[in-house]
Coordinates of C-alpha atoms and ligand atoms in Angstrom, one line a residue:
M1 CA -13.6 -9.2 -106.1
R2 CA -12.9 -12.7 -104.7
A3 CA -15.8 -14.9 -103.8
Q4 CA -14.4 -16.8 -100.8
P5 CA -14.9 -14.6 -97.7
I6 CA -12.2 -14.2 -95.1
N7 CA -13.6 -14.5 -91.6
I8 CA -12.3 -11.9 -89.1
V9 CA -13.3 -12.7 -85.6
G10 CA -13.1 -9.6 -83.4
A11 CA -14.1 -6.1 -84.7
G12 CA -11.9 -4.3 -82.2
M13 CA -8.9 -2.2 -83.1
A14 CA -7.0 -4.8 -85.1
G15 CA -10.0 -6.6 -86.7
S16 CA -11.8 -3.5 -88.0
L17 CA -8.6 -2.0 -89.5
L18 CA -7.8 -5.3 -91.0
A19 CA -11.2 -5.5 -92.6
V20 CA -10.6 -2.1 -94.3
L21 CA -7.1 -3.2 -95.5
L22 CA -8.4 -6.5 -96.9
A23 CA -11.6 -4.9 -98.4
K24 CA -9.4 -2.3 -100.2
R25 CA -7.5 -5.2 -101.8
G26 CA -10.8 -6.7 -103.0
F27 CA -11.2 -9.5 -100.5
A28 CA -14.7 -10.5 -99.4
V29 CA -14.6 -10.2 -95.6
S30 CA -17.1 -11.4 -92.9
L31 CA -16.4 -9.5 -89.7
Y32 CA -17.8 -10.9 -86.4
D33 CA -17.9 -9.5 -82.9
K34 CA -19.5 -10.7 -79.7
R35 CA -20.3 -7.1 -78.7
P36 CA -23.1 -4.8 -80.0
D37 CA -22.4 -2.6 -83.0
P38 CA -20.2 0.3 -81.8
R39 CA -22.0 2.6 -84.2
A40 CA -25.1 2.3 -82.1
A41 CA -23.8 1.3 -78.6
T42 CA -22.4 3.4 -75.8
A43 CA -18.8 3.0 -74.9
E44 CA -17.9 0.0 -72.7
R45 CA -16.4 0.7 -69.3
G46 CA -13.5 -1.3 -68.0
R47 CA -11.2 -0.9 -71.0
S48 CA -8.9 2.1 -71.3
I49 CA -10.9 5.1 -72.4
N50 CA -8.0 6.6 -74.4
L51 CA -4.8 5.3 -75.8
A52 CA -1.4 6.6 -77.0
L53 CA -1.1 6.4 -80.8
A54 CA 2.4 6.5 -82.3
A55 CA 4.1 6.5 -85.7
R56 CA 3.9 2.7 -86.1
G57 CA 0.1 2.7 -85.7
I58 CA -0.3 5.9 -87.8
R59 CA 1.5 4.3 -90.8
A60 CA -1.1 1.5 -90.9
L61 CA -4.0 4.0 -90.6
E62 CA -2.5 5.9 -93.5
R63 CA -2.2 2.8 -95.6
A64 CA -5.8 2.0 -94.9
G65 CA -6.8 5.5 -96.2
V66 CA -8.5 6.5 -92.9
M67 CA -5.9 8.8 -91.4
D68 CA -7.6 12.0 -92.6
A69 CA -10.7 10.9 -90.8
V70 CA -8.7 9.9 -87.7
R71 CA -6.7 13.1 -87.4
P72 CA -9.6 15.3 -85.9
L73 CA -9.8 12.7 -83.1
L74 CA -6.2 13.1 -82.0
I75 CA -4.6 15.3 -79.3
E76 CA -0.9 15.8 -79.7
M77 CA 1.3 14.8 -76.7
S78 CA 4.8 16.3 -77.1
G79 CA 6.3 14.5 -74.0
R80 CA 5.8 13.0 -70.6
M81 CA 5.0 15.5 -67.9
I82 CA 6.5 14.0 -64.7
H83 CA 4.8 14.9 -61.4
D84 CA 6.9 14.3 -58.3
R85 CA 5.5 14.0 -54.8
S86 CA 6.0 17.7 -54.0
G87 CA 3.9 18.6 -57.1
D88 CA 6.8 19.9 -59.2
T89 CA 6.5 19.0 -62.9
K90 CA 9.1 18.4 -65.6
L91 CA 8.4 17.8 -69.3
L92 CA 10.5 15.1 -70.9
P93 CA 10.0 15.5 -74.7
Y94 CA 9.4 12.4 -76.8
G95 CA 11.8 13.7 -79.5
W96 CA 14.1 16.5 -80.5
K97 CA 12.7 17.3 -83.9
P98 CA 9.3 19.0 -84.6
G99 CA 6.7 16.4 -85.2
E100 CA 8.3 13.7 -83.0
V101 CA 5.2 13.4 -80.8
I102 CA 2.5 10.8 -80.0
Y103 CA -1.2 11.3 -79.8
S104 CA -4.0 10.6 -77.4
V105 CA -7.1 9.0 -79.1
G106 CA -10.4 7.8 -77.6
R107 CA -10.8 4.0 -77.9
A108 CA -14.6 4.2 -78.6
A109 CA -14.3 6.9 -81.2
L110 CA -11.4 5.2 -83.1
T111 CA -13.2 1.8 -83.0
R112 CA -16.4 3.4 -84.3
L113 CA -14.6 5.2 -87.1
L114 CA -12.8 2.0 -88.2
V115 CA -16.0 0.0 -88.2
E116 CA -17.7 2.7 -90.2
A117 CA -14.8 2.7 -92.6
A118 CA -15.1 -1.1 -93.0
A119 CA -18.9 -0.9 -93.4
R120 CA -18.5 1.4 -96.5
Y121 CA -17.1 -1.5 -98.5
P122 CA -19.8 -3.6 -100.2
N123 CA -17.4 -6.7 -99.8
V124 CA -17.5 -6.5 -96.0
T125 CA -20.3 -8.2 -94.0
L126 CA -20.6 -7.1 -90.4
S127 CA -22.2 -9.4 -87.7
F128 CA -22.4 -8.1 -84.2
N129 CA -23.7 -9.9 -81.0
Q130 CA -22.1 -13.1 -82.5
A131 CA -19.7 -14.7 -80.0
C132 CA -17.2 -17.2 -81.4
I133 CA -17.3 -20.2 -79.0
G134 CA -14.6 -22.3 -80.7
A135 CA -12.5 -23.1 -83.7
G136 CA -11.8 -26.6 -84.9
A137 CA -8.9 -26.6 -87.3
S138 CA -9.1 -30.4 -88.0
E139 CA -12.8 -30.3 -88.7
N140 CA -12.6 -26.9 -90.4
V141 CA -15.3 -25.3 -88.4
L142 CA -15.7 -22.0 -86.6
R143 CA -18.5 -22.0 -84.0
F144 CA -20.7 -19.1 -83.1
R145 CA -23.5 -18.3 -80.6
D146 CA -25.9 -15.6 -81.7
E147 CA -27.8 -13.1 -79.5
N148 CA -30.6 -15.6 -79.0
G149 CA -28.2 -18.3 -77.6
D150 CA -28.5 -20.4 -80.8
D151 CA -25.3 -22.0 -82.1
Y152 CA -24.2 -22.3 -85.7
D153 CA -21.0 -23.2 -87.6
V154 CA -19.2 -21.6 -90.6
P155 CA -16.2 -23.0 -92.5
L156 CA -13.0 -22.1 -90.7
A157 CA -10.8 -21.6 -93.8
T158 CA -9.8 -18.8 -93.9
T159 CA -10.1 -17.1 -90.5
I160 CA -8.1 -14.3 -88.9
G161 CA -8.5 -14.3 -85.1
T162 CA -8.4 -10.7 -83.8
D163 CA -10.5 -11.5 -80.7
G164 CA -8.1 -9.9 -78.2
A165 CA -6.0 -11.0 -75.3
G166 CA -8.6 -13.6 -74.1
S167 CA -8.9 -15.1 -77.7
V168 CA -11.2 -18.0 -77.9
I169 CA -9.6 -18.9 -81.2
R170 CA -6.1 -19.1 -79.7
T171 CA -7.5 -21.1 -76.8
S172 CA -9.1 -23.6 -79.2
L173 CA -6.0 -23.9 -81.3
A174 CA -3.9 -24.4 -78.2
A175 CA -6.2 -27.0 -76.8
D176 CA -5.9 -29.0 -80.0
G177 CA -2.1 -28.7 -79.9
F178 CA -1.8 -26.4 -83.0
V179 CA -0.2 -23.5 -81.1
K180 CA 1.6 -23.1 -77.9
A181 CA 0.2 -20.1 -75.9
C182 CA 1.7 -18.4 -72.9
E183 CA -0.7 -16.2 -70.9
D184 CA 1.1 -14.4 -68.1
V185 CA -1.1 -12.3 -65.8
L186 CA 0.7 -9.3 -64.2
H187 CA 0.7 -8.7 -60.4
H188 CA -0.6 -5.2 -61.1
D189 CA -4.1 -4.2 -62.0
Y190 CA -5.4 -0.9 -63.2
K191 CA -8.3 1.5 -62.4
E192 CA -9.5 4.5 -64.4
L193 CA -10.4 7.9 -62.9
T194 CA -11.6 11.2 -64.3
L195 CA -10.1 14.6 -64.2
P196 CA -12.9 16.8 -65.4
L197 CA -12.6 20.4 -66.7
L198 CA -12.0 22.9 -63.9
G199 CA -14.8 25.3 -64.8
F200 CA -13.9 25.8 -68.5
V201 CA -10.2 25.0 -68.2
P202 CA -8.5 21.6 -68.5
A203 CA -7.1 20.4 -65.2
L204 CA -3.6 19.8 -66.7
E205 CA -1.4 20.9 -69.6
V206 CA -3.3 19.4 -72.6
N207 CA -0.4 18.4 -74.9
A208 CA 1.4 16.0 -72.6
L209 CA 1.0 12.5 -71.2
H210 CA 1.1 13.1 -67.5
V211 CA 2.9 10.6 -65.2
W212 CA 3.1 10.3 -61.5
P213 CA 5.9 7.7 -61.2
R214 CA 6.3 6.1 -57.8
R215 CA 8.3 3.1 -56.8
G216 CA 6.4 0.0 -58.1
F217 CA 3.2 1.9 -59.1
M218 CA 2.1 4.9 -61.0
L219 CA -0.7 7.2 -62.0
I220 CA -0.9 8.4 -65.6
A221 CA -3.4 10.8 -67.4
L222 CA -4.1 11.3 -71.1
P223 CA -6.2 14.1 -72.5
N224 CA -9.7 13.7 -74.0
M225 CA -11.4 15.7 -76.7
D226 CA -13.8 17.3 -74.3
G227 CA -11.0 18.8 -72.2
S228 CA -11.1 16.2 -69.5
F229 CA -8.4 13.7 -68.7
T230 CA -8.6 10.0 -68.0
A231 CA -6.2 8.9 -65.3
T232 CA -5.1 5.3 -64.9
L233 CA -3.8 4.0 -61.6
F234 CA -1.4 1.0 -62.1
L235 CA -1.0 -0.7 -58.7
A236 CA -0.1 -4.1 -57.3
K237 CA -3.1 -6.4 -56.6
A238 CA -1.9 -7.3 -53.2
G239 CA 0.5 -6.0 -50.5
E240 CA 0.8 -3.0 -48.3
R241 CA 0.7 -0.6 -51.3
G242 CA -1.8 -2.6 -53.4
F243 CA -5.4 -2.5 -54.4
A244 CA -6.2 -5.0 -51.6
S245 CA -5.1 -2.5 -49.0
L246 CA -7.4 0.3 -50.2
R247 CA -10.6 -1.0 -48.7
T248 CA -12.2 2.1 -47.1
P249 CA -12.7 5.7 -48.3
D250 CA -10.1 6.8 -45.7
D251 CA -7.6 4.3 -47.1
V252 CA -8.0 5.7 -50.6
S253 CA -8.0 9.4 -49.5
D254 CA -4.8 8.8 -47.4
F255 CA -3.1 6.9 -50.2
F256 CA -3.8 9.6 -52.8
A257 CA -3.0 12.5 -50.4
R258 CA 0.4 10.9 -49.7
E259 CA 1.4 9.7 -53.2
F260 CA -0.3 12.1 -55.6
P261 CA -1.1 15.2 -53.6
D262 CA -1.3 17.6 -56.7
A263 CA -3.7 15.2 -58.4
V264 CA -6.2 15.0 -55.5
P265 CA -8.0 18.4 -56.1
L266 CA -8.2 17.5 -59.8
I267 CA -10.2 14.2 -59.2
P268 CA -13.4 15.5 -57.5
N269 CA -15.2 12.1 -57.7
L270 CA -12.2 10.1 -56.6
L271 CA -14.0 8.0 -53.9
T272 CA -17.1 7.4 -56.0
E273 CA -15.1 6.4 -59.1
F274 CA -12.6 4.4 -57.1
F275 CA -15.2 2.1 -55.6
Q276 CA -17.5 2.0 -58.7
H277 CA -15.0 1.6 -61.6
P278 CA -13.8 -1.9 -62.4
Q279 CA -10.3 -3.1 -61.5
G280 CA -8.8 -4.2 -64.8
L281 CA -6.4 -7.1 -65.4
L282 CA -3.1 -6.7 -67.2
G283 CA -1.1 -9.4 -68.9
T284 CA 1.1 -10.7 -71.6
V285 CA 0.2 -13.2 -74.3
H286 CA 2.6 -15.0 -76.6
A287 CA 1.5 -17.5 -79.2
E288 CA 3.8 -19.6 -81.3
P289 CA 3.1 -20.1 -84.1
W290 CA 0.4 -17.5 -85.0
Y291 CA -1.2 -19.6 -87.7
V292 CA -2.4 -23.1 -88.6
G293 CA -1.5 -23.9 -92.2
A294 CA -3.4 -21.7 -94.6
K295 CA -6.6 -21.9 -92.4
V296 CA -6.3 -19.6 -89.5
L297 CA -4.1 -16.7 -88.3
L298 CA -3.9 -14.8 -85.0
L299 CA -3.2 -11.1 -85.1
G300 CA -3.2 -8.2 -82.5
D301 CA -3.6 -9.0 -78.8
A302 CA -4.8 -12.5 -79.7
A303 CA -1.3 -13.3 -80.8
H304 CA 0.8 -10.9 -78.7
A305 CA -0.9 -8.9 -75.9
I306 CA 1.5 -6.8 -74.0
V307 CA 1.3 -4.7 -70.7
P308 CA 0.4 -1.1 -71.6
F309 CA 3.2 0.8 -69.9
H310 CA 4.8 1.9 -73.1
G311 CA 1.6 2.2 -75.1
Q312 CA 2.5 -0.7 -77.4
G313 CA -0.4 -3.0 -77.8
M314 CA -2.6 -1.2 -80.4
N315 CA 0.5 0.2 -82.1
A316 CA 2.0 -3.2 -82.4
A317 CA -1.3 -4.6 -83.7
F318 CA -1.6 -1.9 -86.3
G319 CA 2.1 -2.3 -87.2
G320 CA 1.5 -6.0 -87.8
L321 CA -1.4 -5.2 -90.1
H322 CA 0.7 -2.7 -92.0
D323 CA 2.8 -5.6 -93.1
V324 CA -0.1 -7.5 -94.6
R325 CA 0.9 -8.6 -98.1
C326 CA -2.2 -9.9 -99.9
A327 CA -1.7 -12.6 -102.5
A328 CA -4.3 -13.9 -105.0
G329 CA -5.7 -16.9 -103.2
S330 CA -6.5 -17.5 -99.5
A331 CA -3.8 -20.1 -99.1
Q332 CA -1.1 -17.8 -100.4
F333 CA -2.8 -15.0 -98.5
V334 CA -2.2 -16.5 -95.1
G335 CA 1.3 -17.5 -96.0
A336 CA 2.0 -14.0 -97.2
V337 CA 0.5 -12.4 -94.1
V338 CA 2.6 -14.6 -91.9
R339 CA 5.8 -13.8 -93.8
G340 CA 5.0 -10.1 -93.6
F341 CA 4.0 -10.2 -89.9
R342 CA 6.9 -12.3 -88.6
P343 CA 9.5 -9.6 -88.3
H344 CA 7.4 -7.6 -85.8
A345 CA 6.3 -10.5 -83.6
P346 CA 7.4 -10.8 -80.0
A347 CA 9.8 -13.7 -80.8
E348 CA 12.3 -11.2 -82.1
Y349 CA 12.9 -10.1 -78.5
G350 CA 14.0 -13.5 -77.2
G351 CA 14.1 -17.2 -77.5
D352 CA 11.3 -19.7 -77.0
C353 CA 7.7 -19.1 -75.9
G354 CA 7.8 -17.1 -72.7
D355 CA 11.3 -15.6 -73.0
G356 CA 10.1 -13.2 -75.7
A357 CA 7.1 -12.1 -73.8
R358 CA 9.1 -11.7 -70.6
E359 CA 11.7 -9.6 -72.5
L360 CA 9.0 -7.4 -74.0
R361 CA 7.4 -6.8 -70.7
R362 CA 10.8 -6.0 -69.0
N363 CA 11.4 -3.6 -71.9
A364 CA 8.0 -2.0 -71.4
R365 CA 8.5 -1.6 -67.7
H366 CA 12.0 -0.2 -68.2
R367 CA 10.8 2.5 -70.6
S368 CA 7.8 3.5 -68.6
Ligands
FAD1 C1 -5.3 0.0 -69.5 C2 -4.8 -0.2 -71.0 C3 -4.2 0.9 -71.6 C4 -3.7 0.7 -72.9 N1 -3.0 1.7 -73.5 C5 -2.5 1.6 -74.8 C6 -1.9 2.6 -75.4 O1 -1.8 3.7 -74.9 N2 -1.4 2.4 -76.7 C7 -1.5 1.2 -77.3 O2 -1.0 1.0 -78.4 N3 -2.1 0.2 -76.7 C8 -2.6 0.3 -75.5 N4 -3.3 -0.7 -74.8 C9 -3.4 -2.0 -75.6 C10 -4.5 -2.0 -76.6 O3 -5.8 -1.7 -75.9 C11 -4.6 -3.4 -77.2 O4 -3.3 -3.8 -77.6 C12 -5.5 -3.3 -78.5 O5 -6.8 -3.0 -78.1 C13 -5.5 -4.6 -79.2 O6 -6.4 -4.6 -80.2 P1 -7.1 -6.0 -80.7 O7 -8.0 -5.6 -81.8 O8 -6.1 -7.0 -80.9 O9 -7.9 -6.5 -79.4 P2 -9.2 -5.7 -78.8 O10 -9.1 -4.3 -78.9 O11 -9.3 -6.3 -77.4 O12 -10.4 -6.2 -79.6 C14 -10.9 -7.6 -79.6 C15 -12.3 -7.6 -80.2 O13 -12.7 -9.0 -80.2 C16 -14.0 -9.1 -79.7 N5 -14.1 -10.5 -79.2 C17 -13.5 -11.0 -78.1 N6 -13.8 -12.3 -77.9 C18 -14.7 -12.6 -78.9 C19 -15.4 -13.8 -79.3 N7 -15.3 -14.9 -78.6 N8 -16.2 -13.7 -80.4 C20 -16.4 -12.6 -81.1 N9 -15.7 -11.4 -80.8 C21 -14.9 -11.4 -79.7 C22 -14.1 -8.1 -78.6 O14 -15.5 -7.7 -78.4 C23 -13.3 -6.9 -79.3 O15 -14.1 -6.1 -80.1 C24 -3.8 -0.6 -73.6 C25 -4.5 -1.6 -72.9 C26 -4.9 -1.4 -71.6 C27 -5.6 -2.6 -70.9

């Protein structure tokens, strides 16, 4: 076991899986998160309840040795079930061969499982309720604020920033001129709604990702383990057919009756949920480069957040980790990770900062 711990800031999808991968290789890991321990806390509202997991993400989970534990959390989705305005449906399979499917997985359950897996390694230290408030690459400090509001520093080298799309580490590195970061907020937001069981029966065909595609907006629904579905409305922030135009219960009822008539009877708490659930932001992040020397590296959404229309973000984050090649010392380690990670980064889709992100986003929209 190596003595020098690697700091991982952000124990979300990418950070907790990375902790497992590094701990397996014998690295000492200090994993920090600003949120409470997911093993004790209830699920946070406002992020997607469930996600689509594909082959790229599964390969990384297999490599980490956690796939057997993850499998019982998965619901197979063999294709997109398209719902038109008249209520007719058509299944578009994801593949032609058996097994060419994707899976719905609960975000909270998967995060908890990955944190539990990391916690089993004696070389992993977990620290929750610890918010990173800055990273100084020149001074070699990583700053935290604990749950009592007290600040403290730890040495920066070696740190991996997996603190998500709003990464404090990326922002610090960008402010000091070490990385160039493009953060592009989409004109569309999202809101989640629930399709509960109808009596004892799921409201929709379980083994499909349901899509109500409309021009410029859509509703999707993924199955949950308890037989319910979580629907997500992707809609422009402004304009005639945007969130801003849905101010009253009548506005919302009329909009759903017109655009998604077959979904209306399946969402009994539509009005309550619509006005109570948060309206989430969507965006694209592109950072270039993703590292500063052998000191700090950005992975997952912190380096390359992407709009979720093609279910790419978590899968891309896991795919990047799959490429981790650990070397003996921390300096070689970061270099090796960067070399391994580079082929999957957004830059492969285009030219300089911004073009790659735009191209990825166009690609995601096109395929949705
Ligand atoms: C509506 C929606 C639907 C999506 N659907 C899919 C899908 O179907 N398939 C898919 O592959 N992807 C999907 N995604 C994308 C996916 O959620 C992200 O790509 C994925 O969560 C990225 O993982 P991450 O670990 O990089 O970041 P996160 O999961 O965001 O984790 C970041 C972690 O860092 C912690 N953190 C943040 N700031 C700090 C700080 N200052 N100090 C300490 N800790 C901090 C957070 O608490 C969190 O635990 C979707 C996203 C959205 C918004």
